[in-house]
Coordinates of C-alpha atoms in Angstrom, one line a residue:
Chain A
M1 CA 64.8 190.1 113.3
I2 CA 68.3 191.2 113.9
L3 CA 67.4 194.3 112.1
M4 CA 64.5 195.0 114.4
L5 CA 66.8 194.6 117.4
G6 CA 69.2 197.0 115.9
F7 CA 66.5 199.5 115.3
A8 CA 65.3 199.1 118.9
L9 CA 68.9 199.6 120.1
L10 CA 69.1 202.8 118.0
V11 CA 65.8 204.1 119.5
A12 CA 67.1 203.3 123.0
I13 CA 70.3 205.1 122.3
S14 CA 68.4 208.2 121.0
L15 CA 66.0 208.1 124.0
L16 CA 69.0 207.8 126.4
S17 CA 70.7 210.7 124.7
V18 CA 67.6 212.9 125.1
L19 CA 67.3 211.9 128.8
L20 CA 70.9 212.6 129.4
I21 CA 70.8 215.9 127.7
K22 CA 67.7 216.8 129.8
Q23 CA 69.6 215.7 132.9
A24 CA 72.6 217.9 131.9
Q25 CA 70.2 220.8 131.4
D26 CA 68.7 220.2 134.9
D27 CA 72.1 220.0 136.4
A28 CA 73.2 223.2 134.8
R29 CA 70.0 224.9 136.0
R30 CA 70.7 223.7 139.6
V31 CA 74.4 224.8 139.4
T32 CA 73.2 228.2 138.3
R33 CA 70.7 228.3 141.2
S34 CA 73.2 227.2 143.7
L35 CA 75.6 229.9 142.6
Q36 CA 72.8 232.5 142.7
I37 CA 71.9 231.4 146.2
M38 CA 75.5 231.6 147.4
N39 CA 75.7 235.0 145.8
A40 CA 72.5 236.1 147.5
V41 CA 73.8 234.8 150.9
S42 CA 77.1 236.6 150.4
Q43 CA 75.2 239.7 149.5
I44 CA 73.2 239.6 152.7
Q45 CA 76.5 239.0 154.7
I46 CA 78.1 242.0 153.0
L47 CA 75.0 244.2 153.5
T48 CA 74.8 243.4 157.2
R49 CA 78.5 244.0 157.5
R50 CA 78.3 247.3 155.6
A51 CA 75.4 248.4 157.7
E52 CA 77.3 247.5 160.9
S53 CA 80.5 249.3 159.7
G54 CA 78.4 252.3 158.7
Q55 CA 76.9 252.4 162.2
R56 CA 80.4 252.0 163.8
G57 CA 81.8 254.8 161.7
Y58 CA 78.9 257.1 162.7
L59 CA 79.2 256.2 166.3
L60 CA 82.9 257.0 166.1
T61 CA 82.9 260.1 163.9
S62 CA 79.3 261.3 163.9
D63 CA 80.0 261.9 160.2
P64 CA 76.7 261.7 158.3
R65 CA 78.4 260.0 155.3
Y66 CA 78.5 256.9 157.4
I67 CA 74.8 257.2 158.0
Y68 CA 74.3 257.2 154.2
N69 CA 76.2 254.0 153.9
Y70 CA 74.3 252.6 156.7
D71 CA 70.9 253.6 155.2
V72 CA 71.7 252.2 151.8
S73 CA 72.8 248.8 153.2
R74 CA 70.0 248.8 155.7
A75 CA 67.4 249.3 153.0
A76 CA 68.9 246.6 150.8
V77 CA 68.8 243.8 153.4
G78 CA 65.0 243.3 153.1
P79 CA 65.0 242.9 149.2
A80 CA 68.1 240.7 149.5
F81 CA 66.2 238.4 151.8
A82 CA 63.2 238.5 149.5
S83 CA 65.3 237.5 146.4
L84 CA 67.0 234.8 148.4
M85 CA 63.6 233.5 149.5
Q86 CA 62.6 233.4 145.9
L87 CA 65.6 231.4 144.9
V88 CA 65.2 228.8 147.6
E89 CA 61.4 228.5 147.5
A90 CA 61.6 225.0 145.9
E91 CA 63.6 223.7 148.8
P92 CA 61.7 223.5 152.1
Q93 CA 64.9 223.0 154.2
R94 CA 66.4 226.2 152.8
V95 CA 63.2 228.1 153.3
A96 CA 63.2 227.1 156.9
Q97 CA 66.8 228.2 157.3
V98 CA 66.3 231.5 155.6
T99 CA 63.0 232.1 157.5
A100 CA 64.9 231.5 160.8
L101 CA 67.7 233.9 159.8
R102 CA 65.4 236.7 158.8
P103 CA 64.4 237.7 162.4
L104 CA 68.0 237.6 163.4
A105 CA 68.8 240.1 160.6
E106 CA 65.9 242.2 161.7
Q107 CA 67.0 242.1 165.3
K108 CA 70.5 243.1 164.2
M109 CA 69.1 246.0 162.2
A110 CA 66.8 247.0 165.1
E111 CA 69.9 247.0 167.4
L112 CA 71.8 249.2 164.9
D113 CA 68.8 251.5 164.5
E114 CA 68.6 251.8 168.3
T115 CA 72.3 252.8 168.8
L116 CA 72.0 255.3 166.0
A117 CA 68.9 256.8 167.4
L118 CA 70.7 257.1 170.8
Q119 CA 73.7 258.7 169.1
R120 CA 71.5 261.2 167.2
A121 CA 69.8 262.0 170.5
G122 CA 73.3 262.8 172.0
R123 CA 73.1 259.8 174.3
I124 CA 76.3 258.5 172.9
E125 CA 77.3 256.7 176.2
E126 CA 74.1 254.6 176.1
A127 CA 74.8 253.7 172.4
L128 CA 78.3 252.6 173.1
A129 CA 77.1 250.6 176.0
I130 CA 74.7 248.7 173.8
V131 CA 77.6 248.0 171.4
K132 CA 79.9 247.0 174.2
G133 CA 77.0 244.8 175.5
N134 CA 77.9 242.5 172.7
V135 CA 74.3 241.6 172.1
G136 CA 74.5 242.9 168.5
E137 CA 77.7 241.0 168.0
E138 CA 76.1 237.8 169.2
I139 CA 73.2 238.2 166.8
Q140 CA 75.6 239.0 164.0
R141 CA 77.6 235.9 164.8
Q142 CA 74.5 233.7 164.7
L143 CA 73.4 235.4 161.5
V144 CA 76.7 234.9 159.8
D145 CA 76.9 231.3 161.1
G146 CA 73.5 230.6 159.5
L147 CA 74.5 232.3 156.3
V148 CA 77.8 230.5 156.2
R149 CA 76.1 227.2 156.8
I150 CA 73.7 227.8 153.9
K151 CA 76.7 228.7 151.7
R152 CA 78.6 225.6 152.8
E153 CA 75.6 223.4 152.2
E154 CA 74.9 225.1 148.9
D155 CA 78.6 224.6 148.0
Q156 CA 78.3 220.9 148.7
A157 CA 75.1 220.7 146.6
L158 CA 76.9 222.6 143.9
Q159 CA 79.7 220.1 144.0
S160 CA 77.3 217.2 143.7
Y161 CA 75.5 218.9 140.8
L162 CA 78.7 219.5 139.1
A163 CA 79.7 215.9 139.5
S164 CA 76.3 214.8 138.3
S165 CA 76.6 217.2 135.3
R166 CA 80.0 215.8 134.6
A167 CA 78.7 212.3 134.8
S168 CA 75.8 213.2 132.5
G169 CA 78.2 214.7 130.0
Y170 CA 80.4 211.6 130.3
W171 CA 77.5 209.3 129.8
L172 CA 76.1 211.3 127.0
M173 CA 79.5 211.1 125.3
L174 CA 79.7 207.4 126.0
V175 CA 76.2 206.8 124.6
N176 CA 76.9 208.9 121.6
A177 CA 80.2 207.1 121.1
A178 CA 78.3 203.8 121.3
G179 CA 75.6 205.2 119.0
V180 CA 78.0 205.8 116.2
P181 CA 79.2 202.2 115.8
A182 CA 75.7 201.1 116.4
V183 CA 74.4 203.2 113.5
L184 CA 77.3 202.1 111.4
G185 CA 76.9 198.4 112.4
L186 CA 73.2 198.6 111.7
A187 CA 73.8 200.2 108.3
A188 CA 76.3 197.5 107.5
L189 CA 73.9 194.8 108.8
A190 CA 71.1 196.3 106.7
I191 CA 73.2 196.4 103.6
G192 CA 74.5 192.9 104.3
L193 CA 70.9 191.6 104.8
A194 CA 69.7 193.3 101.7
R195 CA 72.6 191.9 99.7
H196 CA 72.0 188.5 101.2
S197 CA 68.3 188.5 100.3
T198 CA 69.1 189.8 96.8
T199 CA 71.5 187.0 96.3
G200 CA 69.0 184.6 97.7
L201 CA 66.3 185.9 95.3
R202 CA 68.7 185.7 92.4
T203 CA 69.6 182.1 93.3
A204 CA 66.0 181.2 93.7
Q205 CA 65.2 182.9 90.4
R206 CA 68.0 181.0 88.7
E207 CA 66.8 177.7 90.2
L208 CA 63.2 178.5 89.1
E209 CA 64.5 179.2 85.6
S210 CA 66.3 175.9 85.4
V211 CA 63.4 174.1 86.9
N212 CA 61.1 175.7 84.3
L213 CA 63.5 174.8 81.6
G214 CA 63.5 171.2 82.8
L215 CA 59.8 171.3 83.0
E216 CA 59.4 172.6 79.5
Q217 CA 61.8 169.9 78.3
R218 CA 59.9 167.3 80.1
V219 CA 56.6 168.5 78.7
A220 CA 58.2 168.5 75.2
E221 CA 59.5 164.9 75.8
R222 CA 56.0 163.8 77.0
T223 CA 54.4 165.5 74.1
T224 CA 56.8 163.8 71.7
D225 CA 56.0 160.5 73.5
L226 CA 52.3 161.1 73.2
K227 CA 52.6 162.1 69.6
E228 CA 54.5 158.9 68.9
A229 CA 52.0 156.8 70.7
N230 CA 49.2 158.5 68.9
D231 CA 51.0 158.1 65.5
E232 CA 51.5 154.4 66.4
I233 CA 47.8 154.0 67.1
Q234 CA 46.8 155.8 63.9
G235 CA 49.3 153.6 62.0
F236 CA 47.9 150.6 63.7
A237 CA 44.4 151.4 62.9
Y238 CA 45.4 152.0 59.3
I239 CA 47.3 148.7 59.0
V240 CA 44.6 146.7 60.7
S241 CA 41.8 148.1 58.5
H242 CA 43.9 147.5 55.4
D243 CA 44.9 144.0 56.4
L244 CA 41.3 143.2 57.4
R245 CA 40.2 144.3 54.0
S246 CA 42.2 141.7 52.1
P247 CA 40.4 138.6 53.6
L248 CA 37.1 140.5 53.4
V249 CA 37.6 140.9 49.7
N250 CA 38.0 137.1 49.5
I251 CA 34.9 136.4 51.6
M252 CA 32.8 138.8 49.6
G253 CA 34.3 137.7 46.3
F254 CA 33.8 134.0 46.9
T255 CA 30.4 134.6 48.4
S256 CA 29.5 136.1 45.1
E257 CA 31.1 133.3 43.3
L258 CA 29.0 130.9 45.4
D259 CA 25.9 132.9 44.7
A260 CA 26.6 132.5 41.0
L261 CA 27.4 128.9 41.4
R262 CA 24.1 128.4 43.3
G263 CA 22.3 129.8 40.2
D264 CA 24.2 127.5 38.0
I265 CA 23.4 124.5 40.3
F266 CA 19.7 125.1 40.4
T267 CA 19.5 125.8 36.6
R268 CA 21.3 122.5 36.1
L269 CA 19.1 120.7 38.6
A270 CA 16.0 122.0 36.8
A271 CA 17.5 120.9 33.4
L272 CA 18.3 117.4 34.8
R273 CA 14.8 117.1 36.3
E274 CA 13.3 118.0 33.0
S275 CA 15.3 115.5 31.1
A276 CA 14.5 112.9 33.7
G277 CA 10.8 113.8 33.6
A278 CA 10.7 114.3 37.4
P279 CA 8.5 117.0 38.9
E280 CA 10.0 119.8 41.0
S281 CA 10.0 118.8 44.7
P282 CA 9.3 121.1 47.6
A283 CA 12.6 120.0 49.1
D284 CA 14.3 121.9 46.2
L285 CA 12.5 125.0 47.1
A286 CA 13.4 124.7 50.8
M287 CA 17.0 124.2 49.8
K288 CA 16.9 127.3 47.6
A289 CA 15.5 129.3 50.4
D290 CA 18.1 128.1 52.8
F291 CA 20.8 128.9 50.3
E292 CA 19.4 132.3 49.9
E293 CA 19.1 133.0 53.6
A294 CA 22.7 131.8 54.3
L295 CA 24.2 133.9 51.5
G296 CA 22.0 136.8 52.5
F297 CA 23.4 136.8 56.1
I298 CA 27.0 136.5 54.8
K299 CA 26.5 139.3 52.4
A300 CA 24.9 141.6 54.9
S301 CA 27.6 140.9 57.5
T302 CA 30.4 141.4 55.1
N303 CA 28.9 144.6 53.9
K304 CA 28.5 145.8 57.4
M305 CA 32.1 144.8 58.2
D306 CA 33.2 146.5 55.1
R307 CA 31.5 149.8 56.2
L308 CA 33.0 149.5 59.6
I309 CA 36.5 149.0 58.3
H310 CA 35.9 151.9 56.0
A311 CA 34.9 154.0 58.9
I312 CA 38.1 153.1 60.9
L313 CA 40.1 153.8 57.8
T314 CA 38.5 157.2 57.4
L315 CA 39.0 158.1 61.0
S316 CA 42.6 157.0 61.1
R317 CA 43.2 158.9 57.8
E318 CA 41.5 162.0 59.2
G319 CA 43.6 161.6 62.3
R320 CA 46.8 161.7 60.3
K321 CA 45.8 164.5 58.0
S322 CA 47.4 167.9 58.8
F323 CA 45.3 171.0 58.9
A324 CA 45.5 173.7 56.3
V325 CA 44.8 176.9 58.2
E326 CA 43.0 179.7 56.4
E327 CA 40.5 182.5 57.0
V328 CA 37.0 180.9 57.1
D329 CA 33.8 182.9 57.3
M330 CA 31.6 180.5 59.3
G331 CA 28.4 182.3 58.3
T332 CA 29.0 181.5 54.6
L333 CA 30.2 178.0 55.4
V334 CA 27.1 177.1 57.4
E335 CA 24.8 178.6 54.8
Q336 CA 26.4 176.5 52.1
I337 CA 25.9 173.4 54.2
A338 CA 22.3 174.3 54.8
A339 CA 21.8 175.0 51.1
S340 CA 23.3 171.6 50.2
M341 CA 20.7 170.0 52.5
A342 CA 17.8 172.0 51.1
H343 CA 16.2 168.9 49.7
Q344 CA 16.2 166.9 52.9
L345 CA 15.0 170.0 54.9
M346 CA 12.1 170.4 52.5
A347 CA 11.2 166.8 52.7
R348 CA 11.0 167.0 56.5
D349 CA 9.4 170.5 56.7
A350 CA 12.4 171.8 58.6
R351 CA 14.0 175.2 58.7
I352 CA 17.4 176.3 59.7
T353 CA 18.0 179.6 61.4
I354 CA 21.6 180.9 61.2
G355 CA 22.7 183.5 63.7
V356 CA 25.7 185.8 63.3
L357 CA 28.7 183.6 63.1
P358 CA 32.3 184.8 63.4
R359 CA 35.3 184.3 61.1
L360 CA 37.8 181.7 62.1
T361 CA 41.4 181.1 61.2
S362 CA 41.1 177.4 60.9
D363 CA 40.8 174.3 58.6
R364 CA 37.9 174.7 56.2
L365 CA 37.5 171.0 55.5
A366 CA 37.4 170.0 59.1
L367 CA 34.9 172.7 60.0
E368 CA 32.7 171.6 57.0
Q369 CA 32.8 168.0 58.3
I370 CA 32.0 169.0 61.8
F371 CA 29.0 171.2 60.9
T372 CA 27.8 168.9 58.1
N373 CA 27.7 166.0 60.5
L374 CA 25.9 168.0 63.3
I375 CA 23.3 169.5 60.9
D376 CA 22.9 166.2 59.1
N377 CA 22.2 164.5 62.5
A378 CA 19.7 167.2 63.4
V379 CA 17.8 166.8 60.1
K380 CA 18.0 163.0 60.3
Y381 CA 16.6 162.7 63.8
M382 CA 13.7 165.0 63.5
K383 CA 10.6 164.2 65.6
D384 CA 7.8 162.8 63.4
G385 CA 4.9 165.1 62.8
V386 CA 6.6 168.3 64.1
A387 CA 8.0 171.0 61.9
G388 CA 11.7 170.8 62.4
R389 CA 13.6 173.8 63.7
I390 CA 17.4 174.0 63.7
E391 CA 19.2 177.0 65.2
I392 CA 22.9 177.7 64.8
S393 CA 24.4 180.4 66.8
A394 CA 27.8 181.4 68.2
A395 CA 29.1 183.1 71.4
T396 CA 32.7 184.5 71.3
T397 CA 34.9 184.4 74.4
P398 CA 38.5 185.6 74.4
G399 CA 40.4 183.3 72.0
F400 CA 37.5 180.9 71.6
V401 CA 34.1 180.7 70.1
T402 CA 31.3 178.3 71.1
F403 CA 28.9 177.3 68.4
S404 CA 25.5 175.9 69.3
V405 CA 23.6 173.6 67.0
A406 CA 20.1 173.3 68.6
D407 CA 17.2 171.3 67.3
N408 CA 13.7 170.4 68.4
G409 CA 14.1 166.8 67.4
R410 CA 13.9 163.5 69.3
G411 CA 16.5 164.3 71.8
I412 CA 18.9 161.9 73.3
D413 CA 18.4 159.8 76.5
E414 CA 20.6 160.9 79.4
K415 CA 22.3 157.6 79.6
D416 CA 23.3 157.7 76.0
R417 CA 24.8 161.2 76.1
G418 CA 28.4 160.0 76.4
R419 CA 27.9 157.0 74.2
V420 CA 26.8 158.8 71.1
F421 CA 30.3 160.2 70.7
E422 CA 31.8 156.7 70.7
L423 CA 32.6 154.9 67.5
F424 CA 29.8 152.6 66.2
R425 CA 27.5 153.6 69.0
R426 CA 24.0 155.0 68.3
S427 CA 21.1 156.0 70.4
G428 CA 17.3 155.7 70.3
R429 CA 15.3 154.0 67.6
Q430 CA 17.5 152.6 64.9
D431 CA 15.3 153.6 62.0
R432 CA 17.8 155.8 60.2
P433 CA 20.7 154.6 58.1
G434 CA 24.1 155.1 59.7
E435 CA 27.0 153.3 61.3
G436 CA 27.5 155.4 64.4
I437 CA 30.6 157.2 63.0
G438 CA 29.5 160.8 62.5
L439 CA 29.8 162.1 66.1
A440 CA 32.9 160.0 66.8
H441 CA 34.5 161.7 63.8
V442 CA 33.2 165.1 64.9
R443 CA 34.6 164.7 68.4
A444 CA 38.0 163.5 67.0
L445 CA 38.2 166.5 64.8
V446 CA 37.1 169.0 67.5
R447 CA 39.7 167.5 69.8
R448 CA 42.5 167.7 67.3
M449 CA 41.6 171.3 66.7
G450 CA 42.1 172.0 70.4
G451 CA 38.4 172.3 71.1
V452 CA 35.7 170.5 73.1
I453 CA 32.2 169.3 72.2
S454 CA 29.4 168.9 74.6
L455 CA 25.7 167.8 74.4
E456 CA 22.6 169.1 76.2
S457 CA 19.4 167.2 75.5
R458 CA 16.0 166.4 76.7
L459 CA 14.4 163.2 75.4
G460 CA 11.5 164.1 73.2
E461 CA 12.3 167.8 73.2
G462 CA 15.5 168.3 71.3
S463 CA 19.3 168.4 71.5
T464 CA 21.9 171.1 71.6
F465 CA 25.4 170.4 70.6
K466 CA 28.0 172.9 71.7
V467 CA 31.3 173.0 69.9
T468 CA 34.0 175.3 71.4
L469 CA 36.9 176.0 69.0
P470 CA 39.9 178.3 69.1
L471 CA 39.4 181.4 67.0
R472 CA 42.8 180.8 65.6
L473 CA 43.9 177.2 65.0
P474 CA 47.5 176.7 66.2
T475 CA 49.7 175.8 63.3
L476 CA 51.6 172.5 63.5
D477 CA 54.9 174.4 64.2
R478 CA 53.5 176.2 67.1
M479 CA 51.9 173.0 68.5
Q480 CA 55.3 171.3 68.3
E481 CA 56.9 174.3 70.0
R482 CA 54.6 173.9 72.9
Chain B
M1 CA 46.2 141.9 23.2
S2 CA 47.8 139.3 21.1
N3 CA 47.8 135.8 22.3
H4 CA 51.5 135.5 22.8
V5 CA 51.4 138.1 25.7
T6 CA 51.8 136.5 29.1
V7 CA 50.2 138.0 32.1
V8 CA 52.5 137.8 35.2
M9 CA 50.4 138.2 38.3
I10 CA 52.3 139.0 41.5
E11 CA 49.7 138.7 44.3
D12 CA 50.3 137.2 47.7
D13 CA 46.6 136.6 48.5
E14 CA 45.6 133.4 46.7
G15 CA 42.0 134.3 47.0
H16 CA 42.5 137.6 45.4
A17 CA 44.6 136.0 42.7
R18 CA 41.9 133.5 41.9
L19 CA 39.2 136.2 41.8
I20 CA 41.4 138.4 39.6
E21 CA 42.0 135.5 37.2
K22 CA 38.3 134.6 37.1
N23 CA 37.2 138.1 36.3
I24 CA 39.9 138.7 33.7
R25 CA 38.8 135.5 32.0
R26 CA 35.1 136.7 32.2
A27 CA 36.2 139.7 30.2
G28 CA 37.3 137.3 27.5
V29 CA 41.1 137.4 28.0
L30 CA 42.5 134.0 27.1
N31 CA 46.2 134.7 27.5
D32 CA 48.4 132.7 29.9
I33 CA 48.4 134.0 33.4
L34 CA 51.4 133.1 35.6
P35 CA 50.6 133.6 39.3
F36 CA 53.3 134.3 41.9
T37 CA 52.4 134.6 45.6
D38 CA 55.6 136.1 46.8
G39 CA 58.2 138.6 45.6
T40 CA 61.2 136.2 45.6
S41 CA 59.7 133.7 43.1
A42 CA 58.4 136.5 40.9
V43 CA 61.8 138.2 40.8
S44 CA 63.6 134.9 40.0
F45 CA 61.1 134.3 37.1
L46 CA 61.4 137.9 35.7
F47 CA 65.1 138.3 36.0
G48 CA 66.2 134.7 35.5
P49 CA 69.0 132.9 37.4
D50 CA 71.6 135.4 36.2
G51 CA 69.5 138.3 37.4
T52 CA 69.8 140.2 34.1
G53 CA 66.3 139.6 32.8
A54 CA 67.8 138.3 29.5
V55 CA 65.9 135.1 30.0
N56 CA 62.7 136.9 29.1
A57 CA 64.1 138.6 26.0
G58 CA 61.7 138.3 23.1
R59 CA 58.7 137.6 25.3
A60 CA 55.8 140.0 25.7
L61 CA 54.9 140.3 29.4
L62 CA 52.2 142.3 31.2
I63 CA 52.8 142.5 34.9
L64 CA 50.1 142.8 37.5
L65 CA 51.6 143.8 40.7
D66 CA 50.4 144.0 44.3
L67 CA 52.3 146.3 46.6
N68 CA 51.8 144.5 49.8
L69 CA 53.9 141.3 49.6
P70 CA 55.2 139.3 52.5
D71 CA 58.9 139.2 51.6
M72 CA 59.4 142.5 49.8
T73 CA 57.5 145.5 48.7
G74 CA 56.0 145.7 45.3
V75 CA 57.6 149.2 44.9
E76 CA 61.0 147.5 45.0
I77 CA 60.0 145.0 42.2
L78 CA 58.6 147.9 40.2
A79 CA 61.8 149.9 40.5
R80 CA 63.9 146.9 39.4
I81 CA 61.7 146.2 36.4
K82 CA 61.7 149.8 35.2
Q83 CA 65.5 149.9 35.6
N84 CA 66.1 146.7 33.7
E85 CA 67.1 147.1 30.1
H86 CA 65.1 144.0 29.0
L87 CA 62.0 144.5 31.0
R88 CA 61.6 148.3 31.3
R89 CA 59.1 148.5 28.4
C90 CA 56.8 145.9 29.9
P91 CA 53.5 147.5 31.0
V92 CA 53.2 147.3 34.8
V93 CA 49.7 147.5 36.3
V94 CA 49.8 148.2 40.1
L95 CA 46.8 146.6 41.7
T96 CA 46.7 147.2 45.4
T97 CA 44.5 148.2 48.4
T98 CA 46.5 151.3 49.2
D99 CA 45.1 154.5 47.8
D100 CA 47.6 156.7 49.7
K101 CA 48.4 159.7 47.5
T102 CA 52.1 159.6 48.0
E103 CA 52.2 155.9 47.3
V104 CA 50.4 156.5 44.0
Q105 CA 52.7 159.3 43.0
R106 CA 55.8 157.3 43.9
C107 CA 54.7 154.4 41.7
Y108 CA 54.1 156.6 38.7
E109 CA 57.4 158.3 39.3
L110 CA 59.1 154.9 39.3
G111 CA 57.4 154.2 35.9
A112 CA 54.2 152.3 36.7
N113 CA 51.9 152.4 33.7
V114 CA 48.6 152.0 35.5
Y115 CA 47.7 152.3 39.2
V116 CA 44.4 150.6 40.2
T117 CA 43.1 150.5 43.8
K118 CA 41.2 147.3 44.7
P119 CA 37.7 148.4 45.6
V120 CA 36.5 146.9 48.8
N121 CA 33.1 146.2 47.5
Y122 CA 33.2 142.9 45.6
E123 CA 30.9 144.0 42.8
N124 CA 33.1 147.0 42.2
F125 CA 36.2 144.8 42.5
A126 CA 34.9 142.3 39.9
N127 CA 33.8 145.1 37.7
A128 CA 37.2 146.8 37.9
I129 CA 39.0 143.6 37.1
R130 CA 36.8 143.0 34.1
Q131 CA 37.4 146.4 32.8
L132 CA 41.1 145.8 33.3
G133 CA 40.7 142.7 31.3
L134 CA 39.0 144.6 28.5
F135 CA 41.8 147.1 28.7
F136 CA 44.3 144.2 28.3
L137 CA 42.4 143.2 25.1
V138 CA 43.1 146.4 23.4
I139 CA 46.6 147.4 24.5
Q140 CA 49.7 146.6 22.6
V141 CA 52.5 145.0 24.6
P142 CA 56.0 145.2 23.2
E143 CA 58.3 142.2 23.4
A144 CA 61.1 142.4 25.9
S145 CA 64.3 143.3 24.0

């Protein structure tokens, strides 16, 4: 803002200088013209005087040399007036003055001509009478008065032009003198401002750097906190599942013992009956059935609980396992998985199409588990009576690759699309073995690898699982760095 | 295993202890089984009141050890046994739920003779214990010096 004002000042100073210079030029032109006018006026004065003195000389001496002087001067008066007229043409007042004087000069010349003509004719007495009549002298006086007035007025004008010129020069000097410090000041101001803004920028940059540093530190701290919390949860899951196993072993163990005992009891009962000669009663059979039912439920439940604990244990163990990063050819890996499922595929009349898959720098085992689970699910939940089609393809984006595992199977109801990724949750008809672990495991793995998994599905038409993974799995060191 | 061998069973879960005993018996092992449900009482039996282990000199002991004990870790007991001049030749069978690789390695490094993971499935568990019992029938156990 100040800089803008400064520049405006500079521009004003420059404009003023130009104006003043122009003014000085005008003044100089006027001074010149005034001098020229005065000169021309003097010229006319001299010419009329010379003409008169030539006439007087001739009247006195009758010497033709005086006639020559007279003629020359007489001839020059007209052009002198013309040039004076030219000089003053811009000033109406002067034009009027000069125009008024011209007839006087002509009258004077006419009078002179007349006397000379009388002289030449030998009528010298008449000529002298005219001279003595003072008519010519009166005209001459008027003419000279007029000319002198013009000169005087022109002189006054000249003085004022000179004063004005001096004033212009003075102002020009003053303006230029003011311009120099203004330029210097402006330059200093500009430098100061530039330096100030540079300092400001540098300070801001430094602040930004320190803020960034703080931010990174905070991120690192949060990451550590999260990692600790995560480790704690993993450790918790591991301990819980371990400690849950111990009592379960007892429940299962003693249930088996009870089962064995039941056999012993009924064998003994039968033996006692036989020795007592009593027939087998239906109450015995009912008791046997009740025993069997109770034990059956306990066993089924403990088995289920055992599988769930096992699942938690597996997940928590997977969560703690570190990745071994290596070059993995996904095409080969998926082909191997498909080959290992050849039997199931044949049994269900299903076919797998594998597109062009990229190479990843990642953990082979994790990738195997992810795709085995997804393909296994696709095979497991085929639609009855339809030839199964499973398509595996990949699309690469910078740094990432998105794999699609698409099937024409049963599909997943919209309301279950989030649930299927949760632990122990399953969707649709529960006619296939499973605990609802596979997809939870897959999602945990994909997340740990820095990827995402999503599901598109239409009930009764098929499902497409999309897994986006980094082309290059960050190593643990780099993850901790971040 | 000759009859004078005593099985020292250090297992905090009494149910497990009972199941182990039953299944060992089913394998035909008739030797004495001394159960301990915590580390402290087991240590005081093994090393005696003076803590030297001399109290067991001349006896043949086979030690069944669970790693998860309420008052101390089984690994600690294992280390003490294997560093004791009287007891270090006693076979120690670690029988525990942990199948963590580093834990297994650590136990063998400390001198464990056998490391067995308790299978969760009861049939497998019973089977494993019976096989362990059969194993007990054939191994030779030296007397503590």
